[in-house]
C-alpha cells in the first residue's frame, strides 16, 4: 500500500513543478519496462524527475531524482553532465524485499558535434547500507546507451542496464534487472 502512495506522491510532485523543459523516457527489455519523466526547472540548472521500473518477475522500483545538470564547455554544448541523487522506493519479489534508499550518482550525455544526430549516454547510482532503510541493504544502478535523433525532439536508443539490490535478511546482493534494452525519449 505504501508503495502505491509513494508513486502517487511522486507523480504529484512532478506535475506541480513549473517546468522549462520536459522529457518522457520509456524503455523495454526482455523482462522489464521503465517509464520516466524529467523536468528542468526554470531556476538554475536543476532537474527534477522520477522513474518507475517494473520487472515481470522481480517487482518494482520507484525513484524521485534531483540533479544539477549543466554543460561543462559553454558554447559547444556537446557534453552534458548531471550530478545528484535519487530517493528510491523498492518493492522486490523473490524474496520479498521492501525498503527505501538514497542513492548518489550522476549522468553524462555526449552528442557528436560533427554528426549531431548520434550520441551516447550513461548513468550510475549507488546507495550503501548507511543510506538504505527497511530490508534494502544497498542499491546499485548503471546503464550505457547509444542514441539516435529521429525527429527534432525524439530519440531512439539501444543500451544495457544493470540494477542490483542488497537484501538485509539474506545478507546478499542480487540482480534485479540486467540486459539489453531499447527505448524512446521525447523532449517537449
Tab-separated table of C-alpha atoms in Angstrom:
chain	number	residue	atom	x	y	z
A	1	UNK	CA	0.000	0.000	0.000
A	2	UNK	CA	2.764	2.481	0.916
A	3	UNK	CA	4.376	1.746	-2.448
A	4	UNK	CA	1.308	2.996	-4.338
A	5	UNK	CA	1.094	6.086	-2.132
A	6	UNK	CA	4.746	6.924	-2.808
A	7	UNK	CA	4.124	6.534	-6.545
A	8	UNK	CA	1.163	8.892	-6.400
A	9	UNK	CA	3.182	11.396	-4.359
A	10	UNK	CA	5.994	11.223	-6.912
A	11	UNK	CA	3.624	11.943	-9.810
A	12	UNK	CA	2.040	14.866	-7.969
A	13	UNK	CA	5.471	16.361	-7.237
A	14	UNK	CA	6.432	16.160	-10.896
A	15	UNK	CA	3.283	17.778	-12.218
A	16	UNK	CA	3.271	20.508	-9.555
A	17	UNK	CA	6.609	21.975	-10.623
A	18	UNK	CA	6.983	24.790	-13.125
A	19	UNK	CA	8.989	23.422	-15.996
A	20	UNK	CA	11.189	24.911	-18.673
A	21	UNK	CA	11.664	21.587	-20.476
A	22	UNK	CA	10.172	18.136	-20.054
A	23	UNK	CA	11.400	14.716	-21.175
A	24	UNK	CA	9.426	11.483	-21.303
A	25	UNK	CA	11.587	8.352	-21.458
A	26	UNK	CA	10.252	4.803	-21.917
A	27	UNK	CA	12.342	1.691	-22.447
A	28	UNK	CA	11.779	-2.048	-22.653
A	29	UNK	CA	13.956	-5.060	-22.038
A	30	UNK	CA	13.065	-8.729	-22.154
A	31	UNK	CA	11.597	-8.764	-18.637
A	32	UNK	CA	11.254	-5.109	-17.613
A	33	UNK	CA	9.707	-1.796	-18.580
A	34	UNK	CA	10.849	1.587	-17.324
A	35	UNK	CA	8.969	4.875	-17.658
A	36	UNK	CA	10.389	8.189	-16.564
A	37	UNK	CA	9.593	11.864	-16.596
A	38	UNK	CA	12.129	14.654	-16.074
A	39	UNK	CA	11.582	18.397	-15.921
A	40	UNK	CA	14.211	21.079	-15.999
A	41	UNK	CA	13.253	23.756	-13.521
A	42	UNK	CA	13.309	27.317	-14.772
A	43	UNK	CA	15.656	28.394	-11.990
A	44	UNK	CA	19.346	27.474	-12.253
A	45	UNK	CA	20.147	24.151	-13.878
A	46	UNK	CA	18.105	21.951	-11.570
A	47	UNK	CA	16.299	18.949	-12.976
A	48	UNK	CA	13.634	17.020	-11.083
A	49	UNK	CA	12.327	13.686	-12.240
A	50	UNK	CA	11.030	10.283	-11.437
A	51	UNK	CA	11.091	6.762	-12.830
A	52	UNK	CA	9.147	3.555	-12.424
A	53	UNK	CA	10.943	0.294	-13.194
A	54	UNK	CA	8.707	-2.783	-13.316
A	55	UNK	CA	10.237	-6.236	-13.670
A	56	UNK	CA	7.803	-9.003	-14.557
A	57	UNK	CA	9.291	-11.423	-12.005
A	58	UNK	CA	11.188	-9.240	-9.537
A	59	UNK	CA	8.854	-6.356	-8.585
A	60	UNK	CA	9.047	-2.573	-8.771
A	61	UNK	CA	11.416	0.313	-8.087
A	62	UNK	CA	10.158	3.911	-7.933
A	63	UNK	CA	12.515	6.845	-7.696
A	64	UNK	CA	12.373	10.597	-7.291
A	65	UNK	CA	15.503	12.297	-8.626
A	66	UNK	CA	17.132	15.708	-8.283
A	67	UNK	CA	20.153	16.699	-10.387
A	68	UNK	CA	22.236	19.725	-11.181
A	69	UNK	CA	22.643	19.479	-14.963
A	70	UNK	CA	24.997	21.699	-16.915
A	71	UNK	CA	27.245	21.923	-19.954
A	72	UNK	CA	30.921	21.998	-18.842
A	73	UNK	CA	32.076	23.583	-22.137
A	74	UNK	CA	29.867	26.634	-22.738
A	75	UNK	CA	29.376	27.359	-26.410
A	76	UNK	CA	29.878	23.805	-27.648
A	77	UNK	CA	27.042	22.014	-25.871
A	78	UNK	CA	28.278	18.577	-26.934
A	79	UNK	CA	28.797	17.291	-23.383
A	80	UNK	CA	26.091	17.424	-20.723
A	81	UNK	CA	26.773	16.350	-17.123
A	82	UNK	CA	24.388	15.823	-14.240
A	83	UNK	CA	25.198	15.114	-10.594
A	84	UNK	CA	22.681	14.420	-7.887
A	85	UNK	CA	20.729	11.658	-6.322
A	86	UNK	CA	17.640	9.516	-6.231
A	87	UNK	CA	15.272	8.644	-3.422
A	88	UNK	CA	14.291	5.050	-4.179
A	89	UNK	CA	11.280	3.050	-3.038
A	90	UNK	CA	11.849	-0.666	-3.605
A	91	UNK	CA	9.292	-3.482	-3.570
A	92	UNK	CA	11.116	-6.557	-4.849
A	93	UNK	CA	9.747	-10.098	-5.083
A	94	UNK	CA	11.503	-13.435	-4.624
A	95	UNK	CA	12.464	-12.892	-1.863
A	96	UNK	CA	10.191	-10.153	-0.611
A	97	UNK	CA	12.332	-7.073	-0.035
A	98	UNK	CA	10.743	-3.735	0.794
A	99	UNK	CA	12.535	-0.573	1.678
A	100	UNK	CA	13.982	2.713	0.567
A	101	UNK	CA	17.404	4.081	-0.260
A	102	UNK	CA	19.100	7.368	-1.056
A	103	UNK	CA	21.469	6.798	-3.971
A	104	UNK	CA	24.028	9.341	-5.155
A	105	UNK	CA	25.475	9.411	-8.639
A	106	UNK	CA	25.322	11.117	-11.951
A	107	UNK	CA	24.709	11.001	-15.649
A	108	UNK	CA	26.556	12.035	-18.767
A	109	UNK	CA	25.480	12.544	-22.371
A	110	UNK	CA	27.707	13.315	-25.336
A	111	UNK	CA	26.480	14.357	-28.780
A	112	UNK	CA	28.947	14.304	-31.663
A	113	UNK	CA	29.362	17.906	-32.880
A	114	UNK	CA	30.007	16.853	-36.486
A	115	UNK	CA	27.112	14.367	-36.546
A	116	UNK	CA	24.645	15.720	-34.021
A	117	UNK	CA	22.039	13.018	-34.597
A	118	UNK	CA	24.170	10.447	-32.746
A	119	UNK	CA	25.031	10.450	-29.064
A	120	UNK	CA	25.962	8.243	-26.148
A	121	UNK	CA	24.760	8.403	-22.579
A	122	UNK	CA	25.433	6.716	-19.259
A	123	UNK	CA	24.385	6.902	-15.634
A	124	UNK	CA	25.474	5.328	-12.363
A	125	UNK	CA	23.967	5.470	-8.849
A	126	UNK	CA	24.933	3.798	-5.594
A	127	UNK	CA	23.351	3.615	-2.144
A	128	UNK	CA	25.385	1.971	0.639
A	129	UNK	CA	23.850	0.372	3.727
A	130	UNK	CA	24.075	3.640	5.675
A	131	UNK	CA	21.593	5.352	3.302
A	132	UNK	CA	19.256	2.353	2.927
A	133	UNK	CA	16.160	1.607	5.001
A	134	UNK	CA	13.955	-1.406	5.613
A	135	UNK	CA	15.110	-4.704	4.149
A	136	UNK	CA	17.244	-2.983	1.500
A	137	UNK	CA	20.934	-3.161	2.386
A	138	UNK	CA	22.419	-1.488	-0.697
A	139	UNK	CA	21.460	-0.431	-4.233
A	140	UNK	CA	23.444	-0.123	-7.460
A	141	UNK	CA	22.256	1.006	-10.895
A	142	UNK	CA	24.295	1.539	-14.032
A	143	UNK	CA	23.433	1.960	-17.697
A	144	UNK	CA	25.061	2.796	-21.022
A	145	UNK	CA	23.235	3.629	-24.258
A	146	UNK	CA	23.677	4.808	-27.835
A	147	UNK	CA	21.086	7.334	-29.061
A	148	UNK	CA	19.902	8.424	-32.481
A	149	UNK	CA	17.824	11.570	-33.059
A	150	UNK	CA	14.946	10.570	-35.373
A	151	UNK	CA	12.978	13.825	-35.052
A	152	UNK	CA	13.876	17.222	-33.643
A	153	UNK	CA	12.501	16.243	-30.228
A	154	UNK	CA	12.601	12.425	-30.318
A	155	UNK	CA	15.470	9.985	-29.724
A	156	UNK	CA	15.531	6.214	-30.036
A	157	UNK	CA	18.233	4.263	-28.246
A	158	UNK	CA	19.751	0.862	-27.529
A	159	UNK	CA	21.644	0.140	-24.367
A	160	UNK	CA	22.436	-2.088	-21.422
A	161	UNK	CA	21.361	-1.728	-17.804
A	162	UNK	CA	22.076	-3.465	-14.515
A	163	UNK	CA	20.215	-2.955	-11.243
A	164	UNK	CA	21.392	-4.769	-8.103
A	165	UNK	CA	19.713	-4.759	-4.688
A	166	UNK	CA	21.245	-5.887	-1.406
A	167	UNK	CA	18.945	-7.937	0.844
A	168	UNK	CA	19.398	-7.306	4.579
A	169	UNK	CA	17.768	-10.583	5.665
A	170	UNK	CA	19.834	-12.873	3.434
A	171	UNK	CA	22.968	-10.711	3.522
A	172	UNK	CA	23.373	-10.983	-0.245
A	173	UNK	CA	23.167	-8.777	-3.308
A	174	UNK	CA	21.083	-9.997	-6.205
A	175	UNK	CA	20.463	-8.770	-9.711
A	176	UNK	CA	17.053	-7.127	-10.023
A	177	UNK	CA	17.399	-6.383	-13.741
A	178	UNK	CA	20.208	-6.760	-16.262
A	179	UNK	CA	20.454	-6.881	-20.018
A	180	UNK	CA	19.850	-5.138	-23.309
A	181	UNK	CA	17.109	-2.538	-23.665
A	182	UNK	CA	15.568	-0.347	-26.330
A	183	UNK	CA	13.770	2.907	-25.752
A	184	UNK	CA	12.367	6.228	-26.851
A	185	UNK	CA	12.873	9.686	-25.338
A	186	UNK	CA	10.578	12.583	-26.219
A	187	UNK	CA	11.568	16.164	-25.344
A	188	UNK	CA	8.864	18.823	-25.005
